[in-house]
Structure formats: structure tokens, C-alpha cells
Amino acid sequence: MKEILMKYMEKYTTLKEEEQQAIIEEIVIKEFNKGTYLIKQGDFPTKHCFFVLKGCVRQYHVEVDGKEITTNFFTEEQAIMLVNLEEAGQASNYSLNCLEDCVLVVADVESEQEMYQQYKGLESMTRRMMEAYLIQAQHEYAKFIRSSPEERYKAIIQTRADLLQRVPQHQLASYLGITPESLSRIKKRMQ
């Protein structure tokens, strides 16, 4: 798993190989079983963030009427950013649930700050990673908003086809902003 992390880091860093290796040795990697909640809606979050080395994590919230709304799926080489970090003492607005057995890098803000002090290039590397992530997220969100449900499904096929096999259809439909029945009709039309 550490080789995956090393390969990912090389995309964004000017750190020397020895520094990259030292950072990887300090990083905490944990395994989580399918069904494990990293956080539940309403819980008070710890100051942890995650990076997916293997597996799929679903982000969702439950509305007042009990309806689950899927807002994201995190898979290999994706960071799960802290959303409530600046809102100390506020309960989480969402849940993070492992849809598969997962291997995740688990970091906390304090140890991350210590590593930034020790490895000067790490903070700029993390910033470049987050900038790339935010640019992609903004692009995907803008495209999502202006797309029809069928166009959204086609986009999933083109950009994240693995989700079609990894995610239950009702959760995929929720993520696309449609009902499972609408998703079935779209799939039929496309065949």
C-alpha cells in the first residue's frame, strides 16, 4: 500500500526520495471492514482526515423525512477532507461509510502540522493536491448542475465506471439526483 502512496506523492512533490520515504514511514495506515462508519451524521467529528488507498467510502446525509442523499463516493487515490474542522463543537452534517473493505491513510491535524514543520516541502505538496482536487470538484459540480440525469449517468460511465460495479444502484441513483426507477429507465434507453 505504501507504494501506491509513494506513486501518488510523486505527482505533486519536489521532495527528495528520502524525505518521501520518511513521510510514508510516519503515516498511519489502517484497515476498515465493509460497513464501518468513519463518522455518523450527528456525531462530533474528530480532527481526522483520510486518504483512500483501497476501497470505496460513501458520503451521505439523511434528511428529516428519512431519505438518504448520497453526496460523494471516495475511491482509490482520493482524499476525504475535513468539512467541520473550522466549526469546533458542531455535529457532523453527514456520514462516511465504508462500502467495501478499505485501506486508508488516517491523519490528524496536529500530527500533520508537525510533519509540515519537519518536511518543508510537504505543505506545498498538500496544497497542490488540494488545489487539483478543488479544481476537479468545481468542474464536476458545474457540469453536474447543467446536465440532465441521462448526461450525468453517461459522465459516470466515462469518468468513474468502476462505481457501476462497486455501488448499490439505489445509492448511485441518489448520487445522480434521481430515483432508482429513473436510473433503470435511463439504463434501458442506453442499451
Short mmCIF file of C-alpha atoms in Angstrom, two decimals:
data_model
loop_
_atom_site.label_atom_id
_atom_site.label_comp_id
_atom_site.label_asym_id
_atom_site.label_seq_id
_atom_site.Cartn_x
_atom_site.Cartn_y
_atom_site.Cartn_z
CA MET A 1 0.00 0.00 0.00
CA LYS A 2 2.85 2.36 0.70
CA GLU A 3 3.98 2.01 -2.94
CA ILE A 4 0.61 3.41 -4.04
CA LEU A 5 1.09 6.39 -1.75
CA MET A 6 4.65 6.94 -2.98
CA LYS A 7 3.47 6.91 -6.61
CA TYR A 8 0.70 9.39 -5.80
CA MET A 9 3.07 11.71 -3.93
CA GLU A 10 5.47 11.80 -6.88
CA LYS A 11 2.79 13.55 -8.96
CA TYR A 12 2.74 16.56 -6.64
CA THR A 13 6.08 16.88 -4.91
CA THR A 14 9.58 18.14 -5.23
CA LEU A 15 10.54 16.38 -2.00
CA LYS A 16 13.61 14.20 -2.19
CA GLU A 17 13.00 10.46 -2.31
CA GLU A 18 14.46 10.05 1.20
CA GLU A 19 12.02 12.66 2.56
CA GLN A 20 9.09 10.97 0.79
CA GLN A 21 10.14 7.63 2.27
CA ALA A 22 10.44 9.13 5.76
CA ILE A 23 6.99 10.71 5.48
CA ILE A 24 5.47 7.44 4.32
CA GLU A 25 7.04 5.62 7.28
CA GLU A 26 5.38 8.11 9.66
CA ILE A 27 1.94 7.92 8.06
CA VAL A 28 -0.71 5.82 9.79
CA ILE A 29 -2.41 3.29 7.51
CA LYS A 30 -5.46 1.45 8.86
CA GLU A 31 -7.81 -1.20 7.54
CA PHE A 32 -11.57 -0.80 7.93
CA ASN A 33 -14.15 -3.51 7.33
CA LYS A 34 -17.06 -3.08 4.96
CA GLY A 35 -19.88 -1.36 6.83
CA THR A 36 -17.61 0.61 9.18
CA TYR A 37 -18.61 4.22 9.81
CA LEU A 38 -15.75 6.69 9.87
CA ILE A 39 -18.25 9.21 11.16
CA LYS A 40 -22.02 9.27 11.57
CA GLN A 41 -24.28 12.22 10.95
CA GLY A 42 -24.89 13.93 14.28
CA ASP A 43 -21.61 12.77 15.84
CA PHE A 44 -18.98 15.26 16.85
CA PRO A 45 -16.10 14.69 14.45
CA THR A 46 -12.56 14.09 15.48
CA LYS A 47 -9.93 16.07 13.64
CA HIS A 48 -9.07 13.26 11.26
CA CYS A 49 -8.85 13.21 7.51
CA PHE A 50 -8.44 10.19 5.27
CA PHE A 51 -6.85 9.18 2.00
CA VAL A 52 -8.18 6.09 0.23
CA LEU A 53 -5.52 3.57 -0.75
CA LYS A 54 -8.04 0.78 -1.37
CA GLY A 55 -11.81 0.58 -1.18
CA CYS A 56 -14.85 2.80 -1.50
CA VAL A 57 -16.27 5.21 1.10
CA ARG A 58 -19.72 6.75 0.71
CA GLN A 59 -20.57 10.24 2.00
CA TYR A 60 -24.26 10.87 2.62
CA HIS A 61 -26.77 12.59 4.83
CA VAL A 62 -30.24 11.65 5.99
CA GLU A 63 -32.97 14.23 5.53
CA VAL A 64 -35.73 14.86 8.07
CA ASP A 65 -38.09 12.53 6.17
CA GLY A 66 -35.53 9.70 6.46
CA LYS A 67 -34.41 9.86 2.83
CA GLU A 68 -30.68 9.22 2.31
CA ILE A 69 -28.90 11.57 -0.08
CA THR A 70 -25.52 10.38 -1.38
CA THR A 71 -23.17 13.30 -1.96
CA ASN A 72 -19.93 11.54 -2.87
CA PHE A 73 -18.05 8.30 -3.29
CA PHE A 74 -14.36 8.27 -2.44
CA THR A 75 -12.22 5.60 -4.09
CA GLU A 76 -8.54 4.93 -4.62
CA GLU A 77 -6.23 7.96 -4.55
CA GLN A 78 -8.89 10.34 -3.25
CA ALA A 79 -8.69 12.42 -0.11
CA ILE A 80 -11.62 12.76 2.27
CA MET A 81 -11.30 16.28 3.53
CA LEU A 82 -12.40 17.60 6.90
CA VAL A 83 -15.61 19.52 6.45
CA ASN A 84 -16.40 20.54 10.03
CA LEU A 85 -12.84 21.36 11.11
CA GLU A 86 -13.44 25.10 11.45
CA GLU A 87 -16.76 24.57 13.21
CA ALA A 88 -15.49 23.21 16.50
CA GLY A 89 -18.20 21.68 18.63
CA GLN A 90 -20.65 21.28 15.73
CA ALA A 91 -22.07 17.88 14.92
CA SER A 92 -21.32 16.37 11.54
CA ASN A 93 -23.87 17.01 8.79
CA TYR A 94 -23.02 13.77 7.01
CA SER A 95 -21.94 10.16 7.46
CA LEU A 96 -18.91 8.42 5.95
CA ASN A 97 -19.44 4.68 5.49
CA CYS A 98 -17.09 2.06 4.05
CA LEU A 99 -18.93 0.31 1.21
CA GLU A 100 -16.05 -2.16 0.83
CA ASP A 101 -13.17 -3.32 2.97
CA CYS A 102 -10.93 -0.25 2.94
CA VAL A 103 -7.30 0.63 3.50
CA LEU A 104 -6.99 4.30 4.43
CA VAL A 105 -4.29 6.73 5.43
CA VAL A 106 -5.55 8.30 8.66
CA ALA A 107 -4.13 11.67 9.61
CA ASP A 108 -4.94 14.13 12.33
CA VAL A 109 -4.42 17.88 12.15
CA GLU A 110 -1.83 18.04 14.94
CA SER A 111 0.50 15.38 13.51
CA GLU A 112 0.03 16.90 10.05
CA GLN A 113 1.21 20.27 11.38
CA GLU A 114 4.25 18.63 12.97
CA MET A 115 5.11 16.95 9.68
CA TYR A 116 4.79 20.30 7.86
CA GLN A 117 7.37 21.74 10.25
CA GLN A 118 9.71 18.80 9.77
CA TYR A 119 9.36 18.50 5.97
CA LYS A 120 9.13 21.96 4.47
CA GLY A 121 8.01 20.77 1.02
CA LEU A 122 5.12 18.69 2.40
CA GLU A 123 2.79 21.63 2.96
CA SER A 124 3.21 22.92 -0.60
CA MET A 125 2.71 19.37 -1.91
CA THR A 126 -0.51 19.04 0.10
CA ARG A 127 -1.64 22.44 -1.17
CA ARG A 128 -1.07 21.36 -4.80
CA MET A 129 -3.01 18.13 -4.17
CA MET A 130 -5.92 20.05 -2.64
CA GLU A 131 -5.88 22.66 -5.42
CA ALA A 132 -6.09 19.90 -8.03
CA TYR A 133 -8.91 18.25 -6.07
CA LEU A 134 -10.87 21.52 -5.71
CA ILE A 135 -10.48 22.40 -9.38
CA GLN A 136 -11.77 18.95 -10.34
CA ALA A 137 -14.63 19.16 -7.82
CA GLN A 138 -15.71 22.60 -9.08
CA HIS A 139 -15.60 21.40 -12.67
CA GLU A 140 -17.63 18.27 -11.87
CA TYR A 141 -20.17 20.23 -9.82
CA ALA A 142 -20.72 22.82 -12.57
CA LYS A 143 -21.11 20.06 -15.14
CA PHE A 144 -23.49 18.15 -12.85
CA ILE A 145 -25.75 21.17 -12.31
CA ARG A 146 -26.20 21.85 -16.01
CA SER A 147 -26.60 18.19 -17.03
CA SER A 148 -29.71 16.11 -17.49
CA PRO A 149 -29.96 12.86 -15.49
CA GLU A 150 -29.02 10.88 -18.60
CA GLU A 151 -25.95 13.08 -19.17
CA ARG A 152 -24.96 12.59 -15.53
CA TYR A 153 -25.15 8.82 -15.94
CA LYS A 154 -23.08 8.99 -19.14
CA ALA A 155 -20.50 11.08 -17.28
CA ILE A 156 -20.28 8.41 -14.57
CA ILE A 157 -19.72 5.78 -17.26
CA GLN A 158 -16.90 7.87 -18.76
CA THR A 159 -15.18 9.11 -15.61
CA ARG A 160 -16.00 6.64 -12.82
CA ALA A 161 -17.23 3.46 -14.48
CA ASP A 162 -15.94 1.40 -11.54
CA LEU A 163 -18.78 2.79 -9.41
CA LEU A 164 -21.31 0.92 -11.55
CA GLN A 165 -19.97 -2.37 -10.15
CA ARG A 166 -18.98 -1.19 -6.69
CA VAL A 167 -22.00 0.79 -5.52
CA PRO A 168 -25.61 -0.33 -4.94
CA GLN A 169 -27.91 1.07 -7.64
CA HIS A 170 -30.15 2.97 -5.19
CA GLN A 171 -27.09 4.81 -3.85
CA LEU A 172 -25.84 5.57 -7.36
CA ALA A 173 -29.31 6.91 -8.25
CA SER A 174 -29.26 9.12 -5.15
CA TYR A 175 -25.81 10.42 -6.12
CA LEU A 176 -27.13 11.26 -9.60
CA GLY A 177 -30.12 13.04 -8.07
CA ILE A 178 -32.71 10.63 -9.46
CA THR A 179 -34.86 7.73 -8.30
CA PRO A 180 -33.74 4.11 -8.78
CA GLU A 181 -36.64 3.69 -11.23
CA SER A 182 -35.39 6.63 -13.32
CA LEU A 183 -31.92 5.11 -13.34
CA SER A 184 -33.37 1.82 -14.60
CA ARG A 185 -35.18 3.64 -17.42
CA ILE A 186 -32.02 5.51 -18.41
CA LYS A 187 -30.04 2.25 -18.49
CA LYS A 188 -32.70 0.62 -20.68
CA ARG A 189 -32.71 3.53 -23.14
CA MET A 190 -28.93 3.41 -23.40
CA GLN A 191 -28.91 -0.31 -24.19
#
